[in-house]
Short mmCIF file of C-alpha atoms in Angstrom, two decimals:
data_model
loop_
_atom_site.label_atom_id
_atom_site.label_comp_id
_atom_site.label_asym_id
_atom_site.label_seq_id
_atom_site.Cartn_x
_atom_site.Cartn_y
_atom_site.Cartn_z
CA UNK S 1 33.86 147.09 267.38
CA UNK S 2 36.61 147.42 270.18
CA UNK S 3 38.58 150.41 270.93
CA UNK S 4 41.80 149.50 269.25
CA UNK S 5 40.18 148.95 265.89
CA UNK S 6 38.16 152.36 266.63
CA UNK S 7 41.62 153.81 266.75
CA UNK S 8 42.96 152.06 264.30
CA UNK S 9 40.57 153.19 261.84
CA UNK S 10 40.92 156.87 262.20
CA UNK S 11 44.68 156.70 262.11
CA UNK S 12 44.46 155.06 259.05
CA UNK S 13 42.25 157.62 257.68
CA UNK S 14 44.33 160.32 258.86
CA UNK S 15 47.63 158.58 256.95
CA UNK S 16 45.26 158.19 253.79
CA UNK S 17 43.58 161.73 253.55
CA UNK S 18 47.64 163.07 253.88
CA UNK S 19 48.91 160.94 251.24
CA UNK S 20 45.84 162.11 249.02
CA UNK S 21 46.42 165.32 249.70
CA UNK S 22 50.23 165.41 249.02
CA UNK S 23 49.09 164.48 245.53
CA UNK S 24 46.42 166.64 245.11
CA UNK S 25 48.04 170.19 246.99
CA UNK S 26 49.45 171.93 243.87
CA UNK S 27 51.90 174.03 246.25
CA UNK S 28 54.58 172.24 247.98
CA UNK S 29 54.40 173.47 251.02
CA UNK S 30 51.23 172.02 251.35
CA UNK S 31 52.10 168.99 250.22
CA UNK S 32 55.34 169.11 253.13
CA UNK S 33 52.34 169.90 255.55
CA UNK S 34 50.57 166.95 254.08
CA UNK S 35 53.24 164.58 254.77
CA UNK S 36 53.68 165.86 258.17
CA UNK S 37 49.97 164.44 258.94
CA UNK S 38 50.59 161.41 257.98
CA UNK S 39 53.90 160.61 259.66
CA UNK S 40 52.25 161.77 262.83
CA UNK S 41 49.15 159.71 261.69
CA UNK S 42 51.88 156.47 261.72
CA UNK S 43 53.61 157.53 264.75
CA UNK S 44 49.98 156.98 266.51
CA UNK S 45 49.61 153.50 264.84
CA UNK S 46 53.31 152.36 266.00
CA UNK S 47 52.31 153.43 269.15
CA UNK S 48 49.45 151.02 268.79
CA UNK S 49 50.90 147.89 268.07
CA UNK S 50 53.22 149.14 271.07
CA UNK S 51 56.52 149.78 269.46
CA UNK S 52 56.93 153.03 271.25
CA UNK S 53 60.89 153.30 270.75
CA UNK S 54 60.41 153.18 267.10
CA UNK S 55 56.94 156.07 267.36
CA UNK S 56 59.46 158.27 268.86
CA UNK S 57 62.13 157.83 266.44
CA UNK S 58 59.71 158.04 263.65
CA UNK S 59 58.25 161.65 265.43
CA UNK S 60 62.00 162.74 266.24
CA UNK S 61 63.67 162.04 262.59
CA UNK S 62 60.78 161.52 260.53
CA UNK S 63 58.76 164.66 261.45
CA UNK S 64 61.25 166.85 263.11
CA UNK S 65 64.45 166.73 261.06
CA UNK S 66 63.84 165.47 257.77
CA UNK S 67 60.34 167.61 256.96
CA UNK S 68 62.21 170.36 258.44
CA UNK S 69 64.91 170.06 256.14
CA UNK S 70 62.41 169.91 253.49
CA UNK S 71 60.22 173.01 254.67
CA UNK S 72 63.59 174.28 254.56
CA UNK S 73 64.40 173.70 251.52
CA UNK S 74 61.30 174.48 249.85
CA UNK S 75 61.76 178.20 251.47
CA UNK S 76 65.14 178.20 250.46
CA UNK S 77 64.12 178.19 247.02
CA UNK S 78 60.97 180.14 247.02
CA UNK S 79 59.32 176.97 245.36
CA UNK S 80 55.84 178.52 243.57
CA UNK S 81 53.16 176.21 242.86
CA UNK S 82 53.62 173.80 240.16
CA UNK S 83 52.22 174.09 236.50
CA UNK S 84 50.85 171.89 234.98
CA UNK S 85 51.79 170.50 231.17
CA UNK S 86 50.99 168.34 228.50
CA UNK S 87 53.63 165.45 229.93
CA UNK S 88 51.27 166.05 233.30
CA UNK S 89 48.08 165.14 231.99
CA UNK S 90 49.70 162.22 229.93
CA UNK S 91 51.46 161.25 233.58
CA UNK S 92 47.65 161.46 234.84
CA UNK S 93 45.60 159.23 232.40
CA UNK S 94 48.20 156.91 232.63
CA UNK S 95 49.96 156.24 236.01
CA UNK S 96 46.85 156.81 238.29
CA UNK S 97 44.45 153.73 236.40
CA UNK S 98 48.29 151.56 236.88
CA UNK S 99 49.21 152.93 240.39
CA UNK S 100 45.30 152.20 241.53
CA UNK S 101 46.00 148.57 239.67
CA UNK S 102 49.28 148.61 241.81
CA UNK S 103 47.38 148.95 245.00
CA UNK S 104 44.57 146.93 244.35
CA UNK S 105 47.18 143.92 243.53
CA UNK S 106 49.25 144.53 246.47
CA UNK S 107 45.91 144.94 248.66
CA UNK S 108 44.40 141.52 247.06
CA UNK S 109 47.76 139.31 247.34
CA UNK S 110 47.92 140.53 251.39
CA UNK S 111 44.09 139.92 251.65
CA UNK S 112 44.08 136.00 250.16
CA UNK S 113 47.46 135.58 252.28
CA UNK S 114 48.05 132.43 254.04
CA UNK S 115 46.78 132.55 258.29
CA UNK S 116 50.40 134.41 259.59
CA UNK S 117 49.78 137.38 258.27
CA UNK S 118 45.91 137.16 259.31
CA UNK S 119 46.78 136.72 263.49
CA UNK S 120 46.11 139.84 265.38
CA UNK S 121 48.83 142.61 266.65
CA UNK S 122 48.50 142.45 270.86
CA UNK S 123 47.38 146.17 271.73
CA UNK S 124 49.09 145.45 274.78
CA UNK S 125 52.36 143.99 274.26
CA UNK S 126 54.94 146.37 273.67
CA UNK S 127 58.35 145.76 272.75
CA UNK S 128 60.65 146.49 274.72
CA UNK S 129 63.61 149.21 273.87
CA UNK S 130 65.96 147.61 276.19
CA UNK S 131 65.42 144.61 273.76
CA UNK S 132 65.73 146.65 270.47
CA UNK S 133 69.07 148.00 272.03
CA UNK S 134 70.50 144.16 272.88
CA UNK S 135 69.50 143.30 269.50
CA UNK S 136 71.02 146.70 267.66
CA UNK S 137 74.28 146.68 269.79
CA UNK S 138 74.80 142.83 269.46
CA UNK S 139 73.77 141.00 266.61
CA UNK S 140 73.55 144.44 264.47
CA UNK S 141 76.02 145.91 265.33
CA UNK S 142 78.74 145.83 262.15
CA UNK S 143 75.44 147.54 260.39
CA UNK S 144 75.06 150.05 263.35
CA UNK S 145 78.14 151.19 262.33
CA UNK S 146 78.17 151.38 258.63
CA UNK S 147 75.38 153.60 259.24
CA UNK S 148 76.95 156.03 261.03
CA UNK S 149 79.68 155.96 258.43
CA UNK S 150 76.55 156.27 255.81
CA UNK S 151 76.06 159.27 257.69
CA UNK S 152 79.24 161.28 257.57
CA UNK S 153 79.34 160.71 253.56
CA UNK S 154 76.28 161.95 253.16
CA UNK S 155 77.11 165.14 255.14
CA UNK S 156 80.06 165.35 253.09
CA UNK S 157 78.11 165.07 249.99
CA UNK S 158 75.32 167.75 251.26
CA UNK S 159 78.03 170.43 251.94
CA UNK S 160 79.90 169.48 248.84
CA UNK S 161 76.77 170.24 246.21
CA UNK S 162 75.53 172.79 248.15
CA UNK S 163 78.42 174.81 249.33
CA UNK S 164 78.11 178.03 247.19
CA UNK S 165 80.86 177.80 244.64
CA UNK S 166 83.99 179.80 244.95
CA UNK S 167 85.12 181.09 241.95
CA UNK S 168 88.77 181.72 241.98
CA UNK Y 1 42.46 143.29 268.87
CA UNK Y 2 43.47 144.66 264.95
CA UNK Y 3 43.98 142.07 262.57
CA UNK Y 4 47.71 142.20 261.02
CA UNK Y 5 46.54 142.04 257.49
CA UNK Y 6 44.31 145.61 258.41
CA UNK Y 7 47.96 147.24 258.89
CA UNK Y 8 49.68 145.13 255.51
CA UNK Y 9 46.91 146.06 253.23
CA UNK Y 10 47.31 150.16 254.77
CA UNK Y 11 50.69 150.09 253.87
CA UNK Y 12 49.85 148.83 250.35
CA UNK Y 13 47.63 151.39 249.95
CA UNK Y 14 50.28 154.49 251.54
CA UNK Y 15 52.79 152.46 249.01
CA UNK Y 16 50.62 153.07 245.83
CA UNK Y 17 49.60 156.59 246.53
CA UNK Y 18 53.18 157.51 247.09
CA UNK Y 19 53.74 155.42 243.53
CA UNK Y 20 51.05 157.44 242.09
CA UNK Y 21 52.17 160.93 243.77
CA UNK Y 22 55.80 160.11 241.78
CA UNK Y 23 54.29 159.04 238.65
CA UNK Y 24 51.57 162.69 238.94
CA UNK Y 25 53.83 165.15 240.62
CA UNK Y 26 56.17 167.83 238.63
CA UNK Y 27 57.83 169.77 241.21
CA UNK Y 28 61.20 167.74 242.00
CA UNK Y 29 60.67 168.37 245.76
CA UNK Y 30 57.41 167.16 245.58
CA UNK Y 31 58.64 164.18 243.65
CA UNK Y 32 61.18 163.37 246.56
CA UNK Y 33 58.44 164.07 249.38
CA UNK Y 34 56.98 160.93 247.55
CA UNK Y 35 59.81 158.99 247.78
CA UNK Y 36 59.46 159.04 251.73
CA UNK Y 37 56.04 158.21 251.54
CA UNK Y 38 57.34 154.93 250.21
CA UNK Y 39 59.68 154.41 252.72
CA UNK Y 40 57.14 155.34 255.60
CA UNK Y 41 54.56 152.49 254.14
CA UNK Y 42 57.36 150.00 254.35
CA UNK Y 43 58.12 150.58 257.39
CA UNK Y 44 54.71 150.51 258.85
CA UNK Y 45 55.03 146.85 257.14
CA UNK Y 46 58.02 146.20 258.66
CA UNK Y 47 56.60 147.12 262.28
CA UNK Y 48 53.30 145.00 261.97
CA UNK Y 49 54.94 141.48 261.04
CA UNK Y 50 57.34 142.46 263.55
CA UNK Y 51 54.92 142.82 266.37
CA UNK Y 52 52.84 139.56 264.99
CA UNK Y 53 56.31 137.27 265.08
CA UNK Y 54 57.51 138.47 268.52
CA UNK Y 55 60.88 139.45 266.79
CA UNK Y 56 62.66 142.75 266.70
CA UNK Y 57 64.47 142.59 263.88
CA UNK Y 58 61.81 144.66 261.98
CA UNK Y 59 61.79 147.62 263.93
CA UNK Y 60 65.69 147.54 264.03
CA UNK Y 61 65.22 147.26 260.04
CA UNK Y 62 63.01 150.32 260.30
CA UNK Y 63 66.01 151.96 262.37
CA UNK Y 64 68.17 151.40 259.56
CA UNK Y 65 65.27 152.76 256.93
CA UNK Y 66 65.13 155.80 258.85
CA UNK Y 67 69.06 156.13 258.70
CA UNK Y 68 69.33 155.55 255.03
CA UNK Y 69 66.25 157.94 254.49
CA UNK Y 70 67.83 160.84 256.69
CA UNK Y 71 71.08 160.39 254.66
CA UNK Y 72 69.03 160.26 250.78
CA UNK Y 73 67.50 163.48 252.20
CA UNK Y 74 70.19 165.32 253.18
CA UNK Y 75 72.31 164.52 249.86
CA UNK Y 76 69.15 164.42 247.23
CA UNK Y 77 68.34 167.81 249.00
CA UNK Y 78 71.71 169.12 248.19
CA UNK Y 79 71.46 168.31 244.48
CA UNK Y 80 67.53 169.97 244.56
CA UNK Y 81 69.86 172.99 245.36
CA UNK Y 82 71.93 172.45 242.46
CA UNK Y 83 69.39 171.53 239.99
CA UNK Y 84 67.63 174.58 241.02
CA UNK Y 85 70.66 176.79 240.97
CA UNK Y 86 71.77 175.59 237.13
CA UNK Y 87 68.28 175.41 235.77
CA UNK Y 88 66.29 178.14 237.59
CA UNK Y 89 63.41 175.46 237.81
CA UNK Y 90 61.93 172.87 240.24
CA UNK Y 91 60.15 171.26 237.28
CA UNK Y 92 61.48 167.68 236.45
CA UNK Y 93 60.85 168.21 232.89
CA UNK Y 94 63.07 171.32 232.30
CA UNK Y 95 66.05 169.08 233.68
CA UNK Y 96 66.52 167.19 230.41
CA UNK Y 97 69.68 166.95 229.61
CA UNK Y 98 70.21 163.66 228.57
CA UNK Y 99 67.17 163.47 226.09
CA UNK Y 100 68.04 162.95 222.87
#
């Protein structure tokens, strides 16, 4: 067993123990800390197939703004821990036996997939952000901009349903 | 070396226990902490048959993922706020409005 796979495997774990414990964590703040993990845990494995430009972006906006927001948030509101109800354990017998079903499908179709998908990642290569920024500012680039347009709705939207109301 | 198919079948896995955190979960934020889950497991998708090809497109997708995500946040926070503010609960099932 080679390095890369050595690494490979505890990132993975790392991603899967978060995700489990996002579901299991009862308060959510815990589950926010949860999800922290496992971004970081894929930041690590983006960094291993070498596609650093899009680890840091993932660390940057995945971990640092949007969990904040959401750390935020859950302050904000003084969000207690969760009860649970009738609906809940219905939700429970149910959806875990067809989400497990989900995976194993999705996990089986990828497995019996045809050779492309079975060639190995190169450790070493690493793409190039000089190359991501040709390809974003050039062929992209009508998309680049509807993003940023994207964007300024949704800050628009935020302030509008959020924006205590004035009562006049 | 790691196979490409190790990465695919992790992000099936991330994929169905953020399905399976939606489906369990009551607390709305918890619900929408889910929802990125999702989007993170795609991603790492996207970025593995990206690297395999030798084409950047996927990790310029993932760009855009992480735009559209940022944005959903930002708004579905904002109506969290509301909901919250109206109800005086973060559970999904006391925002039933619409139920007959």
């Amino acid at each position: 067993m080679n390095a890369p796979l050595i690494v490979f495997f505890l990132l993975a774990a790392m991603c899967v123990i978060g995700a489990i414990s996002l579901i299991l964590q009862r308060h959510p703040i815990h589950s926010a800390l949860s999800l922290i993990v496992v971004m970081v845990a894929l930041a690590g494995l983006y960094l291993l197939m070498g596609a650093e430009f899009v680890a840091a972006v993932q660390i940057i906006v995945y971990g640092g703004a949007i969990m904040v927001l959401f750390v935020f948030v859950i302050m904000l509101l003084n969000a207690g821990a969760e009860e649970r109800t009738n609906l809940s354990k219905l939700a429970g017998t149910a959806g875990i036996p067809l989400g497990v079903a989900l995976t194993g499908l999705l996990a089986a179709a990828v497995a019996r997939s045809q050779d492309a998908v079975h060639a190995s990642v190169q450790s070493g290569a690493t793409a190039p952000t000089k190359a991501i920024a040709n390809l974003l500012f050039q062929d992209f680039v009508y998309p680049f901009e509807l993003t940023s347009f994207l964007i300024l709705v949704a800050i628009l939207g935020a302030i509008v349903l959020a924006a205590p109301r004035s009562e006049t | 070396m790691v196979p490409t198919h190790y990465y695919v079948i992790l992000s099936a896995v991330l994929f169905g226990l953020g399905v399976i955190a939606f489906i369990f979960k009551r607390n709305i934020i918890t619900i929408f902490m889910s929802i990125e889950l999702m989007l993170n497991a795609v991603n790492l998708a996207f970025v593995a048959f990206s690297q395999v090809w030798h084409r950047l497109d996927g990790q310029v997708f993932v760009l855009f993922v992480i735009v559209v995500a940022a944005a959903e946040a930002a708004v579905g926070l904002g109506i969290i706020i509301m909901i919250s503010r109206n109800r005086k609960s973060l559970n999904v099932e006391n925002v039933d409005l619409l139920k007959l």
